[in-house]
Coordinates of C-alpha atoms and ligand atoms in Angstrom, one line a residue:
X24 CA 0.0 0.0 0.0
X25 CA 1.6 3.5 -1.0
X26 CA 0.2 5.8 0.5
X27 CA 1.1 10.2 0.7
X28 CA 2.0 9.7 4.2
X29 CA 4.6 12.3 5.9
X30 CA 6.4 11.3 9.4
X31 CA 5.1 12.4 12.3
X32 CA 8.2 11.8 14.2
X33 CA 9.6 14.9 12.2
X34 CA 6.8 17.1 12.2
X35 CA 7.1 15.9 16.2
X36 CA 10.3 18.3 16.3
X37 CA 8.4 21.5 14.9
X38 CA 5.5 20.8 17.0
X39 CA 7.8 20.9 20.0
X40 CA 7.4 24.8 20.3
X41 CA 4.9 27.1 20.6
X42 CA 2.0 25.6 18.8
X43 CA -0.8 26.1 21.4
X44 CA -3.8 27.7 20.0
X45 CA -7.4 27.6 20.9
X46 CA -8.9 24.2 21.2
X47 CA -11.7 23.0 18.6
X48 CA -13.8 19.8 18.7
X49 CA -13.2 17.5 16.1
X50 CA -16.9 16.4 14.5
X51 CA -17.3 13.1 12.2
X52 CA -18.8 14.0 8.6
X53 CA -21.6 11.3 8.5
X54 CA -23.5 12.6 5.7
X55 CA -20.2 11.4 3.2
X56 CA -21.2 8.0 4.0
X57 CA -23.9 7.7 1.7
X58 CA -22.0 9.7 -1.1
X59 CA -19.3 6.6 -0.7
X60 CA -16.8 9.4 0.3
X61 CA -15.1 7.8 3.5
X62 CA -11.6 7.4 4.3
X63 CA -9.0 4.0 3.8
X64 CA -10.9 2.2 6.4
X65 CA -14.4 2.7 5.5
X66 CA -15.4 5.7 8.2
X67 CA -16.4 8.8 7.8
X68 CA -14.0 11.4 7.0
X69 CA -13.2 14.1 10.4
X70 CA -13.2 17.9 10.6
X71 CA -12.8 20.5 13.1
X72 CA -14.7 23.9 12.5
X73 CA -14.0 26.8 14.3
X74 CA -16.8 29.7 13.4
X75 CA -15.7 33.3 12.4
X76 CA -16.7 36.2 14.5
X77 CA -16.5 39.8 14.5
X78 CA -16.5 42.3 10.9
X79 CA -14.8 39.3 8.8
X80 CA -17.6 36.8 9.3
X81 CA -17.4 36.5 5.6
X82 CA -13.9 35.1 5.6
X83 CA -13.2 31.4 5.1
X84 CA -9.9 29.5 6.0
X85 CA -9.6 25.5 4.8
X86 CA -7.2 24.2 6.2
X87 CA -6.1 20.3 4.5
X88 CA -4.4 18.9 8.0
X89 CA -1.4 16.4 7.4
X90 CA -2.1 14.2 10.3
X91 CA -3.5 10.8 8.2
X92 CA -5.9 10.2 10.9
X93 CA -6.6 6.3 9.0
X94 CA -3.2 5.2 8.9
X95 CA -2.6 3.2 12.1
X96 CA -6.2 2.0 11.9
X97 CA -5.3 0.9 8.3
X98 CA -1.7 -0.9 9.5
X99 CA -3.4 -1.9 13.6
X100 CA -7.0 -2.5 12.7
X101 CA -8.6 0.3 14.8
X102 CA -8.7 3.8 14.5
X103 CA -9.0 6.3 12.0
X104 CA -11.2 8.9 12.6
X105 CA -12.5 7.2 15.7
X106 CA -8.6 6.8 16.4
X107 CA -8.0 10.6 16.1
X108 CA -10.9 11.1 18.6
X109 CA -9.7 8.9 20.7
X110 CA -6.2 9.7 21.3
X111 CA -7.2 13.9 21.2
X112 CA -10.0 13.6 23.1
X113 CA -12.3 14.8 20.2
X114 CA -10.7 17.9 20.6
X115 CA -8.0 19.2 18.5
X116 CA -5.6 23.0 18.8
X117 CA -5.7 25.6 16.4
X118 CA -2.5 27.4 16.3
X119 CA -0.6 29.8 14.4
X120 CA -2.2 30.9 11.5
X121 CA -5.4 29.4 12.7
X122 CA -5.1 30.9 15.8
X123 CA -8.3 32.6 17.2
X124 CA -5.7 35.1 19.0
X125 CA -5.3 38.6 17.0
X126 CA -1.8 38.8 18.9
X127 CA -0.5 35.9 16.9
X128 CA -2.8 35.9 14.2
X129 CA -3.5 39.6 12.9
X130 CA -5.2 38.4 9.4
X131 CA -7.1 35.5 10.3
X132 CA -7.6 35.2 13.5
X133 CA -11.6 35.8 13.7
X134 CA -11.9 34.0 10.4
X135 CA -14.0 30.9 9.8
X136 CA -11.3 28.0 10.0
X137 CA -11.5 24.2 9.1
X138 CA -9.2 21.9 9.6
X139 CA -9.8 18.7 7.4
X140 CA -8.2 15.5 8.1
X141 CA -6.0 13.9 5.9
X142 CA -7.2 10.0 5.8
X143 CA -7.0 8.5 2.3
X144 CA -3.5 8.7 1.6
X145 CA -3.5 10.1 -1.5
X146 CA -4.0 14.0 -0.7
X147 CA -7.8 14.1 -1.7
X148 CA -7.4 12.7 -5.0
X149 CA -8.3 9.4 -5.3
X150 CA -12.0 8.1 -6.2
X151 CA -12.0 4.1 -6.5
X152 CA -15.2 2.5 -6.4
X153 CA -14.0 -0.6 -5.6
X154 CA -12.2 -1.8 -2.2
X155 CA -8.8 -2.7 -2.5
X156 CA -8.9 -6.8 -1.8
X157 CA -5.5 -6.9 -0.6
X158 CA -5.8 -4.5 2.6
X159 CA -9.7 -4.1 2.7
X160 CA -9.0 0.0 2.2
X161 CA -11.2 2.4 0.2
X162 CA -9.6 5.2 -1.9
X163 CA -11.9 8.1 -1.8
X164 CA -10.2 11.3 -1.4
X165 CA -11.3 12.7 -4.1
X166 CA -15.1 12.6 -3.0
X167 CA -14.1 13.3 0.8
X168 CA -12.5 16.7 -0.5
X169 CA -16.0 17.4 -2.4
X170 CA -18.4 16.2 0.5
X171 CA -16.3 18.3 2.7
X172 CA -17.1 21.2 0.4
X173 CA -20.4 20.5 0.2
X174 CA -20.6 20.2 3.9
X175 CA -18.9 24.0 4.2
X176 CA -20.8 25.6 1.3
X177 CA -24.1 24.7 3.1
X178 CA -22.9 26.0 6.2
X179 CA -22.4 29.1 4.4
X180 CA -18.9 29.3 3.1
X181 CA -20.2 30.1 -0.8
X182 CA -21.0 33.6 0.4
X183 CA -17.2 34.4 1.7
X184 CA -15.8 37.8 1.1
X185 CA -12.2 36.3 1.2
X186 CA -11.4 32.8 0.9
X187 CA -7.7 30.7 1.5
X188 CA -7.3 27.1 1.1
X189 CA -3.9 26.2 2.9
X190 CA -2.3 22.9 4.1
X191 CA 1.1 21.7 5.4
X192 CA 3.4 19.2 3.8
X193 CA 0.8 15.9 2.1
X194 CA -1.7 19.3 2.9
X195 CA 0.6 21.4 1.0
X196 CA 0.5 19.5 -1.8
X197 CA -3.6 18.6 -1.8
X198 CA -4.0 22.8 -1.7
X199 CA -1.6 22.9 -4.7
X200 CA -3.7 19.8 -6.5
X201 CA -7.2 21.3 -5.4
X202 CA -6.7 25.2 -5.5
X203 CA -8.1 25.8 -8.7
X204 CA -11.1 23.7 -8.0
X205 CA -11.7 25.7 -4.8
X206 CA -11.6 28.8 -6.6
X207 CA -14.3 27.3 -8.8
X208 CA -16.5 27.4 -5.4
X209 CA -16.8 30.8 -5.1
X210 CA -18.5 34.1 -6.8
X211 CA -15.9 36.1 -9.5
X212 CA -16.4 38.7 -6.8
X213 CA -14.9 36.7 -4.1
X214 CA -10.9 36.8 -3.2
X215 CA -9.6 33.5 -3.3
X216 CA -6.1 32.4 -2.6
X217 CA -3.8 29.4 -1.8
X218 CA -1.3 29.0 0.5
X219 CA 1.6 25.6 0.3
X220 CA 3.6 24.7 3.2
X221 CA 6.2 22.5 2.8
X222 CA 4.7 20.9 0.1
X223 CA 6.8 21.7 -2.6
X224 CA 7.8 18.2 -3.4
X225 CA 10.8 18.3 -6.1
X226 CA 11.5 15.7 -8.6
X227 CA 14.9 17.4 -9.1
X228 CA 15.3 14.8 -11.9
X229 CA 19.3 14.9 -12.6
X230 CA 19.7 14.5 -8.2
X231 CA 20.5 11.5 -6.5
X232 CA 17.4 9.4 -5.3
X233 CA 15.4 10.7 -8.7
X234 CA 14.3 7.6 -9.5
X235 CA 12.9 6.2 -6.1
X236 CA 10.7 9.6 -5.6
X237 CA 9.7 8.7 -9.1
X238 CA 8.7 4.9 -8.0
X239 CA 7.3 6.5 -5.1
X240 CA 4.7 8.8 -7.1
X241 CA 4.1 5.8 -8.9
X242 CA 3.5 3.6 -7.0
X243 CA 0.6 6.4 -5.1
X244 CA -0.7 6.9 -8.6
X245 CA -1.2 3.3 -9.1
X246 CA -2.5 2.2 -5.8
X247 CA -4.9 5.2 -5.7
X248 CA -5.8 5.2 -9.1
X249 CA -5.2 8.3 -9.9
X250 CA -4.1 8.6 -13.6
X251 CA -7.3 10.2 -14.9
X252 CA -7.9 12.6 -11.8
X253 CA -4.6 14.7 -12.3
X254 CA -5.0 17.9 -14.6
X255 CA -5.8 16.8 -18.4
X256 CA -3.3 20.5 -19.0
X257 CA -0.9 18.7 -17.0
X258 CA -1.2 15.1 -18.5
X259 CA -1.2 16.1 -21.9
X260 CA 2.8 17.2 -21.5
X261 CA 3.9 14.8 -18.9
X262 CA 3.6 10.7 -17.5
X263 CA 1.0 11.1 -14.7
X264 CA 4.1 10.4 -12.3
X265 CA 5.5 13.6 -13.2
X266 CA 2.2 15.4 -12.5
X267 CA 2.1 14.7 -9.2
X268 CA 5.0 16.7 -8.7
X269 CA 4.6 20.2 -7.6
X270 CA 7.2 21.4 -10.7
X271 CA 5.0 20.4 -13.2
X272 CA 1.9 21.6 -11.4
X273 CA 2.4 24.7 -10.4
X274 CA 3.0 26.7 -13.5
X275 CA -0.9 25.9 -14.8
X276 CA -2.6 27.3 -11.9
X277 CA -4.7 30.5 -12.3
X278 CA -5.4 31.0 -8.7
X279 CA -3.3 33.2 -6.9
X280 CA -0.3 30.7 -4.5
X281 CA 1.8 31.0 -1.9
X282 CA 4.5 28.9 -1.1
X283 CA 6.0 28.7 2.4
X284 CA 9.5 26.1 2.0
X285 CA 12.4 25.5 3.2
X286 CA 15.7 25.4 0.8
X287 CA 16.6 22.8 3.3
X288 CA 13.2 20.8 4.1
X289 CA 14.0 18.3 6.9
X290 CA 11.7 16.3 5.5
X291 CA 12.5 16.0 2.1
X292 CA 16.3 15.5 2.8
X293 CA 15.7 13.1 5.3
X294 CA 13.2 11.1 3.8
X295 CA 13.5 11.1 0.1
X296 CA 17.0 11.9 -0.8
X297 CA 17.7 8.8 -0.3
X298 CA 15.5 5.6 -0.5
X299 CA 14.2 4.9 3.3
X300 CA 16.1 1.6 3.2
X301 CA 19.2 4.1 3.6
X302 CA 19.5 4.2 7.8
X303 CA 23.0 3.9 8.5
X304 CA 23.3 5.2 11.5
X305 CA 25.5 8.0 10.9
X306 CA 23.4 9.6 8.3
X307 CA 20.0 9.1 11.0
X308 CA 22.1 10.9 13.2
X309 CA 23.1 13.5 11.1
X310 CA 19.2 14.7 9.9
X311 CA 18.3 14.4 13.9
X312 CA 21.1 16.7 14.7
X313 CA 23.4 19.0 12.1
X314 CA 25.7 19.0 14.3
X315 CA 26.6 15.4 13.4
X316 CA 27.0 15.6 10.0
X317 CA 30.2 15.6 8.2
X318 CA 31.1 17.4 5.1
X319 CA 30.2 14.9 2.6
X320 CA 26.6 15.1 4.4
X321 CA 26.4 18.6 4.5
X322 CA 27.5 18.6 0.8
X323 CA 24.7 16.6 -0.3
X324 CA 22.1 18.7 1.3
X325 CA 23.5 21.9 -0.4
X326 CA 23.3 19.8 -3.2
X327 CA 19.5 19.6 -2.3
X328 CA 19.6 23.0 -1.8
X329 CA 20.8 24.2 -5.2
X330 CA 18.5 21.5 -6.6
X331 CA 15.4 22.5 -4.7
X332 CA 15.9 26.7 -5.7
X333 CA 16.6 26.3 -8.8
X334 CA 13.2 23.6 -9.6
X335 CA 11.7 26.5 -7.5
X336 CA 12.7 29.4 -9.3
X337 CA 12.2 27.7 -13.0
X338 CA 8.1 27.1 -11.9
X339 CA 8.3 30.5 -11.4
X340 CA 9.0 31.5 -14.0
X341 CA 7.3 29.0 -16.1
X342 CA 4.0 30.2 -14.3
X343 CA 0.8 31.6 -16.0
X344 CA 0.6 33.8 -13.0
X345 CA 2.7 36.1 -10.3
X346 CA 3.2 33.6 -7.3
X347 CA 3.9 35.0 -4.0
X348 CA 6.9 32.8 -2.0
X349 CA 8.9 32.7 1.3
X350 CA 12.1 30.5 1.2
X351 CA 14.1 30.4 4.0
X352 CA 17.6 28.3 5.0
X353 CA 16.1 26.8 8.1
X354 CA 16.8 22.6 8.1
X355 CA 12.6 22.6 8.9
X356 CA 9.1 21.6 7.7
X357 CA 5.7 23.3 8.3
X358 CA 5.0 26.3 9.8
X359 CA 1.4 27.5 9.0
X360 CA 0.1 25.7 12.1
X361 CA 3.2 27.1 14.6
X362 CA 3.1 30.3 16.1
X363 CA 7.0 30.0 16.9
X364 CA 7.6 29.5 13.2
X365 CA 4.8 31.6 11.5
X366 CA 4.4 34.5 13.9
X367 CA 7.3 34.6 16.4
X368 CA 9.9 34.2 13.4
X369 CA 12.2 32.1 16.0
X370 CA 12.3 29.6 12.6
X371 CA 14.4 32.2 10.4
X372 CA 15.8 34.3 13.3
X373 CA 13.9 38.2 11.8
X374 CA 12.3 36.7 9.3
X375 CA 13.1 37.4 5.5
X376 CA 12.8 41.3 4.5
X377 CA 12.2 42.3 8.2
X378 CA 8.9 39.8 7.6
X379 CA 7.8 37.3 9.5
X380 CA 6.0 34.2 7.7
X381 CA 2.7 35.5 8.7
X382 CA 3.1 39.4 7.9
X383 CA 4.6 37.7 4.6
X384 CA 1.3 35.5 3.6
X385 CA -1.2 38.2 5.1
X386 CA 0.0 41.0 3.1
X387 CA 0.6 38.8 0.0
X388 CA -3.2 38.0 0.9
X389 CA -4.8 41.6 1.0
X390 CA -2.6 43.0 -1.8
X391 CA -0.9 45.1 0.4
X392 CA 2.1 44.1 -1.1
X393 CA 3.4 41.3 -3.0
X394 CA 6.1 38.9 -1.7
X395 CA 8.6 36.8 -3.2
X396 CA 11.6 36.3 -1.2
X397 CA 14.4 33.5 -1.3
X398 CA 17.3 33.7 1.5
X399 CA 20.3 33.5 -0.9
X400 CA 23.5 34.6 1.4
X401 CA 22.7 31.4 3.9
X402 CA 23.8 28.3 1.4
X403 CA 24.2 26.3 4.7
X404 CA 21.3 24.8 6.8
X405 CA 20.6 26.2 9.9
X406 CA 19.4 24.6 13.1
X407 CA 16.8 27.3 14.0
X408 CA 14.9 25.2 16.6
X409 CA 17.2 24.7 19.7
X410 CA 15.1 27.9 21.3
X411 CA 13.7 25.1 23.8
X412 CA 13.1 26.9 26.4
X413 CA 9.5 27.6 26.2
X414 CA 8.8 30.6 28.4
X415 CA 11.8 32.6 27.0
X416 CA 10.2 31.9 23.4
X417 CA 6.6 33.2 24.5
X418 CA 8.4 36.4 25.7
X419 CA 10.9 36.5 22.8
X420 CA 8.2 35.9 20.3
X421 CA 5.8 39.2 22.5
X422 CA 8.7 41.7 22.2
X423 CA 9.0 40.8 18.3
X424 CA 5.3 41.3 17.6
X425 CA 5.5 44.6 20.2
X426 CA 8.3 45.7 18.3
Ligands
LIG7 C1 -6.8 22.2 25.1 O1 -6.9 20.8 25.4 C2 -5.8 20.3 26.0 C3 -6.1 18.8 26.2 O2 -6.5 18.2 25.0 C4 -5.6 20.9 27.4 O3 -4.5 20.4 28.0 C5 -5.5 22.4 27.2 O4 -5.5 23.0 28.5 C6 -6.7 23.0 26.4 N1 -6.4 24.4 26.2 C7 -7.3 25.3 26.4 C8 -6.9 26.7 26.0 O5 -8.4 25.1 26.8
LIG8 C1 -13.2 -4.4 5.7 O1 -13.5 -3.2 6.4 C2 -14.8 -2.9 6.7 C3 -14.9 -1.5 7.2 O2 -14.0 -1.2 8.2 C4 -15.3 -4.0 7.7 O3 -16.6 -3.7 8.0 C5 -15.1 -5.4 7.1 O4 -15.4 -6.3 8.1 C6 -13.7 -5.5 6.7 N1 -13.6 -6.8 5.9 C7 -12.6 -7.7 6.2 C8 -12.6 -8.9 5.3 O5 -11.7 -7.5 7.0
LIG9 C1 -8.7 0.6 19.7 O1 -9.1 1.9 20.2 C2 -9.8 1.8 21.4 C3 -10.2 3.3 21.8 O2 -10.8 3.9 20.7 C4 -8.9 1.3 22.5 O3 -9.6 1.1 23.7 C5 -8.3 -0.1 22.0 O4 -7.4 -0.6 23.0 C6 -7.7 0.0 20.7 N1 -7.3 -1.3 20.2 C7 -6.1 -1.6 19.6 C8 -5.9 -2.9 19.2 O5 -5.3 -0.7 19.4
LIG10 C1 -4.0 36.7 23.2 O1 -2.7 36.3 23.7 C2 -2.2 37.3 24.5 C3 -0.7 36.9 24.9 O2 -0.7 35.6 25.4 C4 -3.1 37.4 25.8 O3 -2.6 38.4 26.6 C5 -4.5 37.8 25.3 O4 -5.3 37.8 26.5 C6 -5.0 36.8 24.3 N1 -6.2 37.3 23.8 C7 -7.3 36.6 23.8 C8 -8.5 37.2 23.2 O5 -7.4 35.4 24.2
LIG11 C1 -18.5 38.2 -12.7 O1 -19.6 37.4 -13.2 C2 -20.7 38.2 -13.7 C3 -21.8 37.2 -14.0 O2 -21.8 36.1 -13.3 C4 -20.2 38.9 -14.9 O3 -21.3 39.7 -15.4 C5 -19.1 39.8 -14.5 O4 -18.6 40.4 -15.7 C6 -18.0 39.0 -13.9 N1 -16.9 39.9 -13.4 C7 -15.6 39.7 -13.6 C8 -14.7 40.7 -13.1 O5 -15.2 38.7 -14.2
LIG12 C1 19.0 21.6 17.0 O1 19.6 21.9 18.3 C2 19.0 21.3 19.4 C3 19.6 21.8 20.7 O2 21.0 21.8 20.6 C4 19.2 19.8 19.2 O3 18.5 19.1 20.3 C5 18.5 19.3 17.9 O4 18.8 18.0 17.7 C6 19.1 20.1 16.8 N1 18.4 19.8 15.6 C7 19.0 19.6 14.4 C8 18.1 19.1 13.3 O5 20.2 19.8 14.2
LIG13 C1 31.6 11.2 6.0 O1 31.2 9.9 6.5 C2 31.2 8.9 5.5 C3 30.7 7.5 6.2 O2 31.4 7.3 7.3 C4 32.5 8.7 4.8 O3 32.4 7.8 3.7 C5 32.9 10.1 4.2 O4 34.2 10.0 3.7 C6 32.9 11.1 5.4 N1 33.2 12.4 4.8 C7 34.1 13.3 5.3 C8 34.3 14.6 4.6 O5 34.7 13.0 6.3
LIG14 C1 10.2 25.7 -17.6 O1 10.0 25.9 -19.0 C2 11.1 25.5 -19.7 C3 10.9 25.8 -21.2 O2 9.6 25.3 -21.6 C4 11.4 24.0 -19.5 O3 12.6 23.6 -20.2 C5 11.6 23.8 -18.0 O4 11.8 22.4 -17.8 C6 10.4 24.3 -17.3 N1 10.7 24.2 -15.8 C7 9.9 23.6 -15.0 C8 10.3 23.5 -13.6 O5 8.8 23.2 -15.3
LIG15 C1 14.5 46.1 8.5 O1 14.0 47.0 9.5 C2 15.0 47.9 10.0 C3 14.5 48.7 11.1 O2 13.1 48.9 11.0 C4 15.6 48.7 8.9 O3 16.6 49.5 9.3 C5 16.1 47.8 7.8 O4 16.5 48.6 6.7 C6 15.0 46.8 7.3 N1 15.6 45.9 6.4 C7 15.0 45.5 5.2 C8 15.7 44.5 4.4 O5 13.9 46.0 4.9

């Protein structure tokens, strides 16, 4: 079974900060059941709404959550949805840019947010009719992304003033497969943006381990069906492996995007440089601490580096419209959902262009001004996350948004 599924153990590290936000109460979407749109295990897909408030009651924020809340039930037999209930307590924390707190979330913080759980392993965009024999798992991403729509456009959402579809890393990339198809959602009169984090896959064909992120795609494509559900604009030019990858999508979409990465993404260094079978224990300890890593490691993730900016800067410029990015040198992944990392700026120490992540994506958002920023002098990664000591951060992070 292939399945879009990012480690938690690393997003562990980021979520090791300040991530506390308001809490929200995760609700079961029972009405996809009879529309067949239900996650690997059969259940009905989760969702945490938190309603807007004050003048911007018109303003929607989706959020595509990474955490594959079927996975464990899929590999232990129990879970899923009812898993993610289980072990949160129904209840899960809004933070960062989702943050009901104007202190730590100027733009969006009395927005309508949804957090949708990730649980078909294929970032919303599978739609098998049949269940797969071998693992008794459904592949229905696809129709949970549209009965989740559904579901928000009849609680109101098709009237929004300003609407953002965002997600972190497998998230990421959903918000870069579905964004034009949200945009669809709304009224010409409506502002509609995306917003990637971290999910910025690269096929960085001519670098080593090219091949296995190819197999990999693949073998997601096959397992999940999902030749005929990528973009026919997108097919037409490349295999349906190479679709998948952010490179090739980006450049088609019409909706404005804004991409939050890392030149040094933990995740994809540690996880898809090289295949997974590659855990000699000097390179494991080298991606859980820099400080471990000799030259020939730290060569390979400039490597990655060069690699991942220059992919970057090509879709760019290959797109059919102005993108808005923030590229920092931080060895990290995901930050939408982090105060520390979106507000606080402890990720990039001041942030890029004296902005932080979140002045960055809310000005890009209102047209206050555009953004497109790279850090080029830092060509090394940086460990920006030893600030562990928690109470210092909170008051680090107030004098910087006081500032
Ligand atoms: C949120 O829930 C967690 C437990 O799930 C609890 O420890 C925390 O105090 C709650 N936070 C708030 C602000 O209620
Ligand atoms: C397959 O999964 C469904 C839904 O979880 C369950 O009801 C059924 O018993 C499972 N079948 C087998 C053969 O395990
Ligand atoms: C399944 O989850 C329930 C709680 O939802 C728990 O009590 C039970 O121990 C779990 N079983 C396994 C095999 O993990
Ligand atoms: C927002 O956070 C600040 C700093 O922690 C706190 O002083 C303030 O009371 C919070 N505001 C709300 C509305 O919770
Ligand atoms: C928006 O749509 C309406 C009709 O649905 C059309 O008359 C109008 O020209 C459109 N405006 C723009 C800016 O595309
Ligand atoms: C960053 O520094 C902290 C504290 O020294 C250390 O625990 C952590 O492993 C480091 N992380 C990386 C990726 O180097
Ligand atoms: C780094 O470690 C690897 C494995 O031990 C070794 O092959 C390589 O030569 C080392 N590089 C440097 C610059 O020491
Ligand atoms: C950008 O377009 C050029 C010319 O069509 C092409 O050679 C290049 O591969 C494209 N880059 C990306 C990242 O799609
Ligand atoms: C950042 O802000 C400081 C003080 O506000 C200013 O002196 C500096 O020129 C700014 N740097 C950039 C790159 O805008």
């Amino acid at each position: 079974m292939a399945t879009l599924l990012l480690p938690l153990t690393i997003l562990s590290l980021v979520a090791a900060g300040i991530v506390a936000g308001h809490n929200v109460t995760i609700s079961l979407l029972d009405s996809a059941i009879a529309k067949g749109a239900v996650c690997l295990d059969g259940i009905p897909p989760a969702y945490a709404y938190s309603p807007g408030f004050g003048d911007r009651y018109d303003n929607w924020h989706v959020f595509l959550e990474n955490v594959d809340a079927c996975l464990d039930r899929a590999r232990s037999s129990n879970g899923s949805s009812a898993k993610l209930m289980s072990t949160q307590n129904g209840i899960v924390s809004f933070g960062g840019m989702l943050d009901a707190n104007s202190t730590f979330n100027p733009d969006f913080y009395n927005w309508h947010v949804v957090k949708i759980f990730y649980c078909d392993g294929s970032s919303f965009m599978s739609d098998v009719e049949d269940v797969d024999p071998k693992y008794n798992l459904t592949y229905r991403g696809a129709r949970i992304y549209d009965a989740m729509m559904d579901e928000l456009l009849r609680i109101g959402m098709g009237n929004a003033k300003n609407a953002l579809l965002s997600g972190t890393s497998a998230g990421g990339l959903a918000t870069t497969l579905h964004c034009d198809k949200f945009q669809s959602l709304f009224h010409n009169t409506t502002r509609v943006k995306c917003v990637s984090d971290s999910g910025f896959f690269v096929h960085g064909e001519h670098f080593m381990g090219a091949d296995w992120r190819e197999a990999f795609f693949f073998s997601v494509i096959s397992t999940h069906g999902l030749a005929n559900m990528l973009p026919t604009s997108r097919t037409s030019k490349f295999s349906s492996t190479l679709c998948l990858f952010p490179e090739n999508l980006v450049p088609d979409i019409q909706t404005p995007l804004f991409l939050i990465e890392s030149a040094f993404d933990s995740y994809q260094i540690s996880q898809n440089v090289f295949s997974p079978s590659d855990t000699s224990p000097r390179w494991i300890s080298c991606i859980r601490n820099l400080m471990f890593c000799n030259w020939t490691d730290i060569k390979i993730m400039k490597d990655f580096r060069y690699t991942f900016i220059n992919t970057l800067k090509s879709t760019i410029e290959n797109s059919s419209s102005r993108r808005g990015y923030f590229v920092h040198s931080c060895y990290q992944h995901g930050h939408m959902e982090y105060k520390r990392d979106s507000t606080c700026s402890s990720l990039v120490g001041n942030g890029l262009a004296n902005k932080t992540i979140a002045q960055a994506v809310g000005d890009w958002f209102f047209d206050r001004s555009e953004f497109q920023e790279m850090d080029m002098p830092n060509d090394l990664p940086r460990n920006c996350t030893s600030f562990d000591d928690q109470p210092t951060l909170e008051k680090k992070c107030r004098d910087y948004i006081h500032h």
